[in-house]
Short mmCIF file of C-alpha atoms and ligand atoms in Angstrom, two decimals:
data_model
loop_
_atom_site.label_atom_id
_atom_site.label_comp_id
_atom_site.label_asym_id
_atom_site.label_seq_id
_atom_site.Cartn_x
_atom_site.Cartn_y
_atom_site.Cartn_z
CA MET A 27 -19.16 16.56 14.09
CA ALA A 28 -16.75 13.84 15.18
CA ARG A 29 -14.30 11.83 13.14
CA LYS A 30 -15.05 8.12 13.33
CA PHE A 31 -12.73 5.14 13.25
CA ASN A 32 -12.81 4.36 9.53
CA PHE A 33 -11.59 0.86 8.66
CA SER A 34 -11.78 1.43 4.90
CA ALA A 35 -9.23 -0.45 2.79
CA GLY A 36 -8.64 2.65 0.70
CA PRO A 37 -9.00 5.52 0.38
CA ALA A 38 -8.24 5.14 4.05
CA MET A 39 -7.89 7.34 7.11
CA LEU A 40 -5.18 9.99 7.15
CA PRO A 41 -3.59 11.10 10.43
CA THR A 42 -5.72 13.78 12.09
CA ALA A 43 -2.61 15.90 12.74
CA VAL A 44 -1.87 15.87 9.01
CA MET A 45 -5.42 16.91 8.14
CA GLU A 46 -5.31 19.74 10.68
CA ARG A 47 -2.03 21.00 9.29
CA ALA A 48 -3.44 20.90 5.76
CA GLN A 49 -6.50 22.76 7.00
CA GLN A 50 -4.36 25.50 8.52
CA GLU A 51 -2.38 25.83 5.31
CA MET A 52 -5.33 25.43 2.96
CA LEU A 53 -5.92 29.05 1.96
CA GLU A 54 -2.41 30.33 2.20
CA TRP A 55 0.82 28.37 2.40
CA ASN A 56 3.71 29.70 4.46
CA GLY A 57 3.49 33.38 3.53
CA SER A 58 3.21 32.66 -0.20
CA GLY A 59 -0.21 34.31 -0.54
CA MET A 60 -1.70 31.24 -2.20
CA SER A 61 -2.88 27.72 -1.61
CA VAL A 62 -0.62 24.80 -2.52
CA MET A 63 -3.32 23.89 -5.07
CA GLU A 64 -2.83 27.21 -6.82
CA MET A 65 0.96 27.14 -7.08
CA SER A 66 3.01 26.67 -10.21
CA HIS A 67 4.64 23.27 -9.88
CA ARG A 68 7.87 24.85 -11.09
CA GLY A 69 7.79 27.81 -8.70
CA LYS A 70 10.23 27.96 -5.80
CA GLU A 71 7.53 27.43 -3.16
CA TYR A 72 6.20 24.25 -4.68
CA MET A 73 9.69 22.99 -5.51
CA SER A 74 10.58 23.27 -1.83
CA ILE A 75 7.49 21.22 -0.90
CA ALA A 76 8.22 18.56 -3.52
CA THR A 77 11.90 18.28 -2.65
CA LYS A 78 11.22 18.01 1.06
CA ALA A 79 8.61 15.30 0.53
CA GLU A 80 11.06 13.21 -1.46
CA LYS A 81 13.84 13.77 1.06
CA ASP A 82 11.61 12.78 3.98
CA LEU A 83 10.50 9.61 2.19
CA ARG A 84 14.13 8.75 1.46
CA ASP A 85 15.01 9.28 5.13
CA VAL A 86 12.03 7.33 6.45
CA MET A 87 12.61 4.32 4.17
CA SER A 88 16.43 4.62 4.04
CA ILE A 89 16.28 4.57 0.25
CA PRO A 90 19.78 4.10 -1.19
CA ASP A 91 21.17 6.84 -3.47
CA ASN A 92 21.11 4.64 -6.57
CA TYR A 93 17.30 4.60 -6.54
CA LYS A 94 15.00 7.21 -8.06
CA VAL A 95 11.78 8.17 -6.32
CA LEU A 96 8.96 9.11 -8.70
CA PHE A 97 5.64 10.77 -7.88
CA LEU A 98 3.28 9.62 -10.63
CA GLN A 99 -0.39 9.64 -11.50
CA GLY A 100 -2.73 6.83 -12.46
CA GLY A 101 -2.61 4.98 -9.15
CA ALA A 102 -1.05 1.60 -8.68
CA SER A 103 -3.06 0.14 -11.55
CA SER A 104 -1.11 2.08 -14.18
CA GLN A 105 2.00 0.35 -12.89
CA PHE A 106 0.57 -3.00 -13.93
CA ALA A 107 1.28 -1.91 -17.53
CA MET A 108 4.25 0.35 -16.91
CA VAL A 109 6.27 -2.43 -15.28
CA PRO A 110 6.36 -4.72 -18.34
CA LEU A 111 6.64 -1.77 -20.76
CA ASN A 112 9.73 -0.52 -18.97
CA LEU A 113 11.43 -3.58 -17.55
CA LEU A 114 11.21 -6.30 -20.20
CA GLY A 115 14.13 -4.89 -22.19
CA ASP A 116 15.13 -7.55 -24.73
CA LYS A 117 13.48 -10.38 -22.78
CA ASP A 118 10.07 -11.80 -23.58
CA SER A 119 9.05 -13.35 -20.30
CA ALA A 120 8.44 -12.33 -16.70
CA ASP A 121 7.65 -14.25 -13.51
CA TYR A 122 4.53 -13.42 -11.50
CA ILE A 123 3.53 -14.82 -8.12
CA ASN A 124 -0.25 -15.07 -7.98
CA THR A 125 -1.52 -14.62 -4.43
CA GLY A 126 -4.78 -12.75 -4.92
CA ILE A 127 -6.94 -10.30 -6.76
CA TRP A 128 -4.29 -7.60 -7.12
CA SER A 129 -1.68 -10.08 -8.40
CA LYS A 130 -4.24 -11.31 -10.92
CA LYS A 131 -4.82 -7.80 -12.23
CA ALA A 132 -1.09 -7.24 -12.62
CA ILE A 133 -0.81 -10.58 -14.45
CA ALA A 134 -3.70 -9.83 -16.81
CA GLU A 135 -2.05 -6.57 -17.81
CA ALA A 136 1.43 -8.09 -18.22
CA LYS A 137 0.00 -10.69 -20.59
CA ARG A 138 -0.54 -7.93 -23.15
CA PHE A 139 3.22 -7.46 -23.32
CA CYS A 140 4.99 -10.73 -22.61
CA ASN A 141 4.82 -14.38 -21.66
CA VAL A 142 3.86 -14.61 -18.02
CA ASN A 143 5.29 -17.49 -16.03
CA ILE A 144 3.17 -18.06 -12.94
CA ALA A 145 5.87 -18.85 -10.40
CA ALA A 146 3.31 -19.84 -7.76
CA ASP A 147 -0.46 -19.71 -7.47
CA THR A 148 -2.47 -19.89 -4.26
CA SER A 149 -5.92 -19.69 -5.88
CA GLY A 150 -6.42 -23.36 -4.97
CA ASP A 151 -6.85 -22.44 -1.32
CA GLY A 152 -8.89 -19.32 -2.01
CA PHE A 153 -5.85 -17.06 -1.77
CA THR A 154 -5.51 -17.58 1.98
CA THR A 155 -1.82 -18.54 2.04
CA VAL A 156 1.54 -17.42 0.67
CA PRO A 157 3.86 -19.80 -1.16
CA THR A 158 7.15 -20.70 0.51
CA GLN A 159 10.43 -19.80 -1.15
CA ALA A 160 10.91 -23.49 -2.07
CA GLU A 161 7.57 -23.51 -3.86
CA LEU A 162 8.48 -20.66 -6.22
CA LYS A 163 9.15 -21.94 -9.75
CA LEU A 164 11.31 -19.09 -10.94
CA ASN A 165 12.71 -18.78 -14.44
CA PRO A 166 16.35 -17.61 -14.31
CA ASP A 167 15.81 -15.93 -17.72
CA ALA A 168 12.84 -13.86 -16.60
CA ALA A 169 13.08 -10.10 -17.09
CA TYR A 170 11.82 -9.64 -13.53
CA VAL A 171 9.80 -11.26 -10.75
CA HIS A 172 6.60 -9.46 -9.71
CA TYR A 173 4.71 -10.07 -6.49
CA THR A 174 2.23 -8.45 -4.12
CA PRO A 175 3.71 -8.51 -0.58
CA ASN A 176 0.31 -7.70 0.96
CA GLU A 177 -2.94 -8.73 -0.69
CA THR A 178 -5.37 -6.09 0.49
CA ILE A 179 -8.57 -8.03 -0.15
CA ALA A 180 -7.94 -11.42 1.49
CA GLY A 181 -5.57 -9.99 4.11
CA VAL A 182 -2.59 -12.17 3.24
CA GLU A 183 0.98 -10.97 3.60
CA PHE A 184 4.39 -12.45 2.78
CA ASP A 185 6.55 -12.96 5.86
CA TYR A 186 9.71 -13.02 3.74
CA ILE A 187 11.21 -11.29 0.70
CA PRO A 188 11.55 -13.76 -2.20
CA GLU A 189 15.10 -14.66 -3.22
CA THR A 190 15.30 -14.36 -7.02
CA GLY A 191 18.92 -15.21 -7.78
CA GLY A 192 19.72 -11.83 -9.27
CA VAL A 193 16.54 -11.41 -11.33
CA PRO A 194 15.06 -7.95 -10.56
CA LEU A 195 12.33 -8.14 -7.92
CA VAL A 196 9.31 -5.85 -8.34
CA ALA A 197 6.78 -5.37 -5.54
CA ASP A 198 3.30 -3.84 -5.49
CA MET A 199 3.47 -2.51 -1.93
CA SER A 200 0.29 -0.41 -2.14
CA SER A 201 -1.16 -1.70 1.11
CA THR A 202 1.98 -2.36 3.17
CA ILE A 203 4.50 0.35 2.28
CA LEU A 204 5.58 2.38 5.34
CA SER A 205 3.98 -0.13 7.74
CA ARG A 206 7.40 -1.19 9.12
CA PRO A 207 11.08 -0.99 8.10
CA ILE A 208 12.02 -2.79 4.87
CA ASP A 209 15.34 -3.26 3.11
CA VAL A 210 14.81 -1.34 -0.15
CA SER A 211 18.07 -2.71 -1.59
CA LYS A 212 16.47 -6.16 -1.88
CA PHE A 213 14.10 -4.78 -4.53
CA ALA A 214 14.69 -3.56 -8.07
CA MET A 215 11.47 -1.61 -7.89
CA ILE A 216 8.71 -0.87 -5.40
CA TYR A 217 5.46 0.84 -6.26
CA ALA A 218 2.41 1.86 -4.29
CA GLY A 219 -0.86 3.68 -4.82
CA ALA A 220 -1.05 6.44 -2.22
CA GLN A 221 -4.53 5.99 -0.77
CA LYS A 222 -3.67 3.27 1.76
CA ASN A 223 -0.65 4.41 3.69
CA ILE A 224 0.64 7.54 1.95
CA GLY A 225 -1.99 10.17 1.13
CA PRO A 226 -4.86 11.03 -1.20
CA ALA A 227 -5.82 8.71 -4.07
CA GLY A 228 -4.53 9.16 -7.60
CA LEU A 229 -0.87 9.50 -6.70
CA ALA A 230 1.48 6.55 -7.08
CA ILE A 231 5.01 6.34 -5.73
CA VAL A 232 7.66 4.42 -7.64
CA ILE A 233 11.05 3.61 -6.16
CA ILE A 234 13.27 2.25 -8.92
CA ARG A 235 16.94 1.29 -9.17
CA GLU A 236 18.67 3.55 -11.67
CA ASP A 237 20.13 0.77 -13.82
CA LEU A 238 16.57 -0.27 -14.77
CA LEU A 239 15.84 3.05 -16.45
CA GLY A 240 16.17 3.56 -20.20
CA LYS A 241 15.14 0.05 -21.27
CA ALA A 242 11.53 0.85 -22.19
CA ALA A 243 10.03 -0.61 -25.36
CA GLU A 244 10.40 1.78 -28.28
CA LYS A 245 6.70 2.57 -28.58
CA THR A 246 6.27 3.32 -24.89
CA PRO A 247 4.36 6.62 -24.54
CA ALA A 248 6.42 9.33 -22.84
CA MET A 249 4.04 9.45 -19.87
CA PHE A 250 4.44 5.69 -19.40
CA ASN A 251 8.24 5.74 -19.48
CA TYR A 252 9.97 5.84 -16.08
CA LYS A 253 12.95 7.57 -17.65
CA THR A 254 10.78 10.52 -18.68
CA HIS A 255 9.77 11.02 -15.07
CA ALA A 256 13.20 10.27 -13.60
CA ASP A 257 14.83 12.82 -15.93
CA GLY A 258 12.11 15.40 -15.30
CA GLY A 259 11.96 15.11 -11.52
CA SER A 260 8.40 13.77 -11.89
CA MET A 261 7.51 17.11 -13.53
CA TYR A 262 7.44 16.19 -17.22
CA ASN A 263 3.82 17.29 -17.01
CA THR A 264 1.92 18.86 -14.13
CA PRO A 265 2.12 16.36 -11.29
CA ALA A 266 -0.64 15.73 -8.73
CA THR A 267 0.68 18.69 -6.75
CA TYR A 268 -1.73 18.65 -3.84
CA SER A 269 -1.53 14.89 -3.31
CA TRP A 270 2.27 15.13 -3.39
CA TYR A 271 2.13 17.87 -0.73
CA MET A 272 -0.22 15.76 1.42
CA ALA A 273 2.09 12.75 1.06
CA GLY A 274 4.91 15.01 2.27
CA LEU A 275 2.93 15.90 5.39
CA VAL A 276 2.38 12.18 6.04
CA PHE A 277 6.12 11.44 5.69
CA GLU A 278 6.87 14.25 8.14
CA TRP A 279 4.28 12.83 10.55
CA ILE A 280 5.86 9.37 10.34
CA LYS A 281 9.23 10.90 11.20
CA GLU A 282 7.69 12.63 14.22
CA GLN A 283 6.19 9.32 15.40
CA GLY A 284 9.67 7.79 15.47
CA GLY A 285 9.93 6.50 11.90
CA LEU A 286 9.16 3.06 10.57
CA THR A 287 10.50 1.19 13.59
CA ALA A 288 7.91 2.91 15.78
CA MET A 289 5.21 2.46 13.11
CA GLY A 290 6.04 -1.24 12.90
CA GLU A 291 5.76 -1.72 16.66
CA VAL A 292 2.35 -0.08 16.87
CA ASN A 293 1.11 -1.85 13.74
CA HIS A 294 2.22 -5.26 14.99
CA ARG A 295 0.46 -4.67 18.29
CA LYS A 296 -2.73 -3.47 16.57
CA ALA A 297 -2.87 -6.57 14.36
CA ASP A 298 -2.07 -8.92 17.26
CA LYS A 299 -4.95 -7.52 19.31
CA LEU A 300 -7.44 -8.16 16.53
CA TYR A 301 -6.21 -11.65 15.65
CA ALA A 302 -6.22 -12.52 19.36
CA VAL A 303 -9.92 -11.72 19.72
CA ILE A 304 -10.71 -13.60 16.48
CA ASP A 305 -8.76 -16.69 17.58
CA SER A 306 -10.04 -16.70 21.15
CA SER A 307 -13.57 -17.73 20.22
CA ASP A 308 -15.40 -19.82 17.63
CA PHE A 309 -17.76 -16.89 17.09
CA TYR A 310 -15.18 -15.24 14.78
CA ALA A 311 -12.82 -16.87 12.29
CA ASN A 312 -9.94 -16.01 9.98
CA PRO A 313 -8.71 -18.67 7.53
CA VAL A 314 -5.18 -17.33 7.04
CA PRO A 315 -2.32 -19.25 8.74
CA THR A 316 -0.53 -17.12 11.35
CA ASN A 317 2.65 -16.68 9.31
CA ALA A 318 0.72 -15.18 6.36
CA ARG A 319 -1.62 -12.85 8.21
CA SER A 320 -1.63 -9.24 7.10
CA TRP A 321 -0.80 -6.51 9.60
CA MET A 322 -2.76 -4.00 7.57
CA ASN A 323 -5.95 -5.77 6.44
CA VAL A 324 -7.49 -8.06 9.02
CA THR A 325 -10.31 -10.16 7.56
CA PHE A 326 -12.75 -12.16 9.63
CA THR A 327 -16.11 -13.88 9.35
CA LEU A 328 -18.87 -14.45 11.86
CA ALA A 329 -19.78 -18.10 12.45
CA ASP A 330 -23.34 -17.13 11.57
CA PRO A 331 -23.37 -14.85 8.49
CA GLU A 332 -27.01 -14.02 9.28
CA LEU A 333 -25.57 -11.75 11.96
CA ASP A 334 -23.33 -9.78 9.56
CA ALA A 335 -25.84 -6.97 9.06
CA ALA A 336 -26.47 -6.58 12.79
CA PHE A 337 -22.72 -6.63 13.46
CA LEU A 338 -22.09 -3.85 10.93
CA ALA A 339 -25.03 -1.74 12.09
CA GLY A 340 -23.95 -1.99 15.73
CA ALA A 341 -20.38 -1.17 14.80
CA ALA A 342 -21.50 1.96 12.95
CA GLU A 343 -23.52 3.04 16.01
CA ASN A 344 -20.26 2.81 17.96
CA GLY A 345 -18.39 4.98 15.45
CA LEU A 346 -16.64 2.02 13.79
CA ILE A 347 -17.31 2.31 10.07
CA THR A 348 -16.49 0.61 6.74
CA LEU A 349 -15.93 -2.86 8.19
CA LYS A 350 -17.75 -4.78 5.45
CA GLY A 351 -15.46 -7.21 3.66
CA HIS A 352 -14.73 -6.96 -0.05
CA ARG A 353 -17.67 -8.20 -2.14
CA SER A 354 -15.53 -11.06 -3.50
CA VAL A 355 -14.80 -12.60 -0.09
CA GLY A 356 -17.65 -11.40 2.16
CA GLY A 357 -17.42 -11.21 5.94
CA MET A 358 -15.58 -8.33 7.53
CA ARG A 359 -12.33 -6.53 6.92
CA ALA A 360 -10.67 -4.10 9.28
CA SER A 361 -7.97 -2.14 7.48
CA ILE A 362 -5.65 -0.74 10.10
CA TYR A 363 -3.04 1.30 8.28
CA ASN A 364 -0.65 3.70 10.01
CA ALA A 365 -3.30 6.39 10.49
CA MET A 366 -5.69 4.09 12.39
CA PRO A 367 -4.96 4.94 16.02
CA GLU A 368 -4.47 2.08 18.47
CA GLU A 369 -7.59 3.37 20.29
CA GLY A 370 -9.57 2.58 17.14
CA VAL A 371 -8.44 -1.04 17.31
CA ASP A 372 -9.14 -1.17 21.05
CA ALA A 373 -12.65 0.15 20.40
CA LEU A 374 -13.22 -2.50 17.71
CA VAL A 375 -11.94 -5.28 20.00
CA ALA A 376 -14.27 -4.13 22.78
CA TYR A 377 -17.19 -3.98 20.36
CA MET A 378 -16.48 -7.49 18.99
CA GLN A 379 -16.37 -8.95 22.51
CA LYS A 380 -19.57 -7.19 23.50
CA PHE A 381 -21.40 -8.22 20.31
CA GLU A 382 -20.43 -11.85 20.84
CA LYS A 383 -21.56 -11.80 24.47
CA ASN A 384 -24.92 -10.32 23.54
CA GLN A 385 -25.57 -13.14 21.07
CA ARG A 386 -24.96 -15.96 23.54
C1 PLP B 5 -5.44 -0.59 -3.82
C2 PLP B 5 -4.46 -1.45 -4.49
C3 PLP B 5 -4.17 -1.31 -5.86
C4 PLP B 5 -4.91 -0.35 -6.77
O1 PLP B 5 -4.59 0.96 -6.56
P1 PLP B 5 -5.19 2.11 -7.51
O2 PLP B 5 -4.49 3.32 -7.01
O3 PLP B 5 -6.67 2.13 -7.29
O4 PLP B 5 -4.85 1.77 -8.89
C5 PLP B 5 -3.21 -2.14 -6.41
N1 PLP B 5 -2.55 -3.04 -5.66
C6 PLP B 5 -2.82 -3.20 -4.34
C7 PLP B 5 -2.05 -4.22 -3.56
C8 PLP B 5 -3.78 -2.42 -3.72
O5 PLP B 5 -4.04 -2.57 -2.41
#
């Protein structure tokens, strides 16, 4: 049995070294006589795992001390509701930048709670671009500005952090968190579902500035209130203990690789290699302008869509799997998060060149 290069957009590959470590520790963790899955979340063993995971994430992302890190359940999608519930305070309107399918979902959910001002909308060009700073129609009275730095489905990524003139900036970083260094202090809140670049699905990480806590609407359920989780160390109820542990192993692995600077270098190179092969021929195409191309989700189409099935079948024979694009956009998508080794990208590039040659 061999592990293949899995280009899934999420749940995505995890580093092999992390999986091997988890395998070694599966039945019995560090002399405790039990599996991490069987531990009390309040016991000293699990507390040491949880604390270390948070500390390693703080180190890796250089998270300032005035931010809380929360390990929550319900994936990124729960955040679509939790953000307005917690951050509106006494305001009745929020700004949303609409750059794709994930932005749209966040917007639909926010509309249950407040007036949504669409600060920019790229649906007109099929969500293949990002708006410039000058194009953002921001409302200075908004409770917050929400955007999706990397749109996982179309493969579009902001090449700048929006300037909001002091209005809290909230980012759904599900598919780009940990891909390179970022300045956390530019954000009021960052959230991410784990299954792209962090660990197993179900877990969501929230990084929130402390002054934003305690403003939740009165009827906010306890489980949906960030303050509940901040006060309880993300242990108000039983957290997703095993996913949290796995995330901790991933953070440790990132540190060993040289942190986010090293991750960013490899990721940039991986993406460049794929876009280079796409751009070098008219056999493949990607509609996204260079400045807005995602490092994590590289989408491309074949000039002749009749060849899609043969392309995918041949790729699978070469151990390159899950390359089919999202049903809403078609074509192909290669998701190349941190755990996709550079050799996986090299193998895909070689396959793409060979497939093209064989068709001519
Ligand atoms: C995957 C993804 C989500 C959804 O995550 P869930 O954990 O399934 O809720 C939200 N936003 C973005 C940008 C994503 O890539």
